[in-house]
């Protein structure tokens, strides 16, 4: 479609999770300009206020995701993303029944809720993790699936996520330390199988390999692009 329309209408492709290989191929096919075009332009992007003021660290705990690890690292706002609804439900039950939960509000959000209920839950998540919320007041943990990867302008101090393809990991990480002057920590946990990402086992293995080698590192936009290239380049 883009090839057919390129001489008729202007268009822009914009995402944080295209590999450099894909961008280069698209640019060649479409006669388009990739931005940023080189390392100098990438470095200039890192100097933008929105990039300079955000700090995000990535960790590889090398143990399965569970309620203990979530509560141990919880401060005021935590987001937990599971790869499947069943896993999200299990983690929610484990956390909801944990004796150390205290007065922390726990919310479960996934695609199987009726639309009315899901909309109400999404609004509650915005109320707790939205841009204008005072995150030093109260305590909340949101357990979710891929439904939080797009469409929710929210931010948590800590993100716990099961291992997935690198592009999905970074979409989820975009909900941690999302706004200016925030510092966040992203914890990526191993999984027993690739579901629901069947057919992407090689990509998931490369994602794990890269994250293991950068355990505890602060990742910038350039670093996250390097992860995408490493896992999805081929």
XYZ file of C-alpha atoms in Angstrom:
234
model
C 0.000 0.000 0.000
C 2.791 2.407 0.891
C 4.563 1.705 -2.379
C 1.374 2.454 -4.307
C 0.609 5.654 -2.402
C 4.086 7.139 -2.037
C 3.622 9.468 -5.011
C 0.039 10.343 -4.057
C -0.043 11.034 -0.311
C 2.520 11.800 2.410
C 2.938 9.289 5.226
C 5.156 8.660 8.213
C 6.117 5.397 9.960
C 7.004 5.917 13.610
C 7.784 3.357 16.311
C 10.485 2.570 18.848
C 10.709 -1.074 17.835
C 11.711 -1.228 14.165
C 15.139 -2.804 13.672
C 17.735 -0.813 11.736
C 17.660 -3.527 9.060
C 13.934 -3.126 8.555
C 14.133 0.659 8.535
C 16.923 0.547 5.971
C 14.966 -1.790 3.727
C 11.803 0.298 4.005
C 13.720 3.447 3.181
C 15.253 1.795 0.120
C 11.912 0.448 -1.124
C 10.013 3.663 -0.540
C 12.604 6.317 -1.259
C 12.123 7.499 2.353
C 14.321 9.152 4.954
C 15.127 7.351 8.212
C 15.267 9.558 11.303
C 17.664 9.522 13.078
C 19.914 8.962 10.075
C 23.255 8.401 11.839
C 24.934 8.207 15.238
C 25.264 11.985 15.476
C 21.497 12.365 15.113
C 20.931 9.539 17.605
C 23.224 11.268 20.113
C 21.291 14.492 19.543
C 18.068 12.639 20.407
C 19.631 11.551 23.703
C 20.115 15.218 24.577
C 16.425 16.025 24.254
C 14.978 17.013 27.665
C 12.499 14.119 27.635
C 15.392 11.653 27.183
C 17.872 13.265 29.576
C 15.386 13.414 32.438
C 14.311 9.737 32.326
C 16.376 6.900 33.759
C 15.475 3.257 33.229
C 17.489 0.259 34.449
C 17.025 -3.304 33.183
C 17.518 -6.377 35.368
C 17.556 -10.135 34.789
C 16.649 -11.846 38.137
C 17.126 -15.344 36.653
C 14.172 -16.685 38.652
C 10.463 -17.084 37.875
C 8.081 -14.204 38.465
C 6.172 -14.536 41.737
C 4.429 -12.490 44.439
C 7.508 -12.453 46.676
C 9.692 -10.763 44.060
C 6.950 -8.237 43.252
C 6.405 -7.209 46.883
C 10.123 -7.179 47.649
C 10.752 -4.484 45.010
C 7.458 -2.597 45.361
C 7.464 1.078 46.411
C 4.312 2.992 45.467
C 3.394 1.956 41.913
C 4.280 -1.369 40.266
C 3.198 -2.868 36.949
C 3.355 -6.609 36.246
C 2.943 -7.919 32.686
C 2.377 -11.619 31.990
C 2.372 -13.276 28.574
C -0.940 -15.097 29.040
C -4.227 -14.423 30.821
C -3.957 -17.594 32.897
C -0.555 -16.560 34.221
C -1.829 -13.056 35.043
C -4.754 -14.557 36.944
C -2.459 -16.893 38.888
C -0.052 -14.085 39.847
C -3.021 -11.895 40.837
C -4.436 -14.582 43.137
C -1.020 -15.261 44.685
C -0.451 -11.571 45.300
C -3.993 -10.810 46.460
C -3.771 -13.538 49.120
C -0.235 -12.705 50.266
C -0.009 -11.895 54.005
C 2.432 -9.011 53.386
C 0.226 -7.168 50.876
C -1.095 -4.720 53.458
C -3.328 -1.951 52.110
C -1.849 -2.052 48.595
C -4.551 -1.993 45.907
C -4.194 -4.796 43.359
C -5.839 -4.572 39.943
C -6.126 -7.304 37.317
C -6.449 -6.204 33.691
C -6.669 -8.426 30.609
C -8.615 -8.843 27.378
C -11.246 -11.304 28.624
C -13.206 -8.843 30.727
C -16.475 -7.535 29.334
C -15.902 -4.176 27.651
C -17.691 -2.218 30.369
C -15.608 -3.829 33.104
C -12.382 -3.486 31.144
C -13.028 0.218 30.504
C -13.655 0.775 34.214
C -10.448 -1.053 35.121
C -8.429 0.901 32.556
C -9.753 4.150 33.980
C -8.790 3.061 37.488
C -5.291 2.255 36.228
C -5.065 5.754 34.706
C -6.251 7.248 37.988
C -3.429 5.476 39.819
C -0.586 5.583 37.265
C -1.465 8.567 35.072
C 0.777 11.546 34.341
C -0.715 13.966 36.866
C -1.023 11.513 39.764
C 1.022 11.955 42.944
C 2.830 8.607 42.994
C 4.128 9.106 46.517
C 0.622 8.685 47.921
C -1.054 5.316 48.280
C 0.129 1.987 46.967
C -0.984 0.036 43.897
C 0.093 -2.977 41.849
C -1.397 -3.601 38.406
C -1.284 -7.162 37.017
C -1.867 -7.183 33.261
C -1.186 -8.804 29.922
C -0.202 -7.307 26.552
C -3.237 -4.985 26.754
C -1.006 -2.383 28.472
C 1.591 -2.338 25.686
C -0.306 0.313 23.740
C -3.011 2.878 24.401
C -2.432 3.527 28.114
C -0.449 6.658 29.016
C 0.729 5.400 32.397
C 3.974 5.078 34.297
C 5.182 2.827 37.120
C 8.325 2.959 39.234
C 8.890 -0.772 38.799
C 7.941 -3.037 35.916
C 7.980 -6.821 36.227
C 7.579 -8.642 32.922
C 7.881 -12.189 31.704
C 10.397 -12.736 28.922
C 8.987 -12.000 25.459
C 10.369 -10.843 22.099
C 12.493 -7.703 22.477
C 9.970 -5.425 20.760
C 7.258 -6.477 23.238
C 9.630 -6.015 26.188
C 10.374 -2.447 25.109
C 6.705 -1.650 24.548
C 6.047 -2.775 28.115
C 9.091 -0.884 29.402
C 7.545 2.248 27.910
C 5.113 2.104 30.850
C 7.960 2.397 33.366
C 9.585 5.790 34.058
C 7.597 7.063 31.089
C 7.445 10.709 32.114
C 10.128 13.342 32.682
C 12.255 13.268 35.843
C 11.372 9.655 36.628
C 13.640 6.734 37.447
C 12.411 3.194 36.867
C 13.531 -0.416 37.077
C 12.514 -3.127 34.611
C 12.785 -6.756 35.764
C 12.576 -9.414 33.042
C 11.885 -12.976 34.215
C 12.544 -16.282 32.415
C 9.611 -18.359 31.147
C 9.153 -22.069 30.571
C 7.846 -21.789 27.001
C 7.424 -19.257 24.204
C 3.622 -19.132 24.270
C 1.865 -17.094 22.991
C 4.873 -16.193 20.815
C 5.059 -19.530 19.042
C 7.498 -19.370 16.126
C 9.569 -16.626 17.772
C 11.658 -18.914 19.979
C 14.917 -17.770 18.340
C 14.045 -14.109 18.864
C 13.171 -14.745 22.508
C 16.453 -16.609 23.032
C 18.418 -13.679 21.558
C 16.447 -11.254 23.732
C 17.356 -13.258 26.839
C 21.016 -13.438 25.796
C 21.237 -9.653 25.343
C 19.434 -8.855 28.601
C 21.605 -11.266 30.571
C 24.742 -9.552 29.280
C 23.352 -6.115 30.228
C 21.935 -7.050 33.639
C 21.653 -3.988 35.869
C 22.466 -1.541 33.075
C 20.807 1.777 32.382
C 19.566 1.615 28.800
C 19.127 4.690 26.612
C 17.201 4.905 23.347
C 20.383 3.917 21.504
C 20.860 0.875 23.767
C 17.255 -0.206 23.311
C 17.697 0.095 19.545
C 20.763 -2.138 19.847
C 18.630 -4.743 21.640
C 16.038 -4.586 18.843
C 18.738 -4.996 16.194
C 20.316 -7.931 18.050
C 17.045 -9.818 18.535
C 15.033 -8.826 15.462
C 17.671 -7.782 12.912
C 17.609 -11.012 10.922
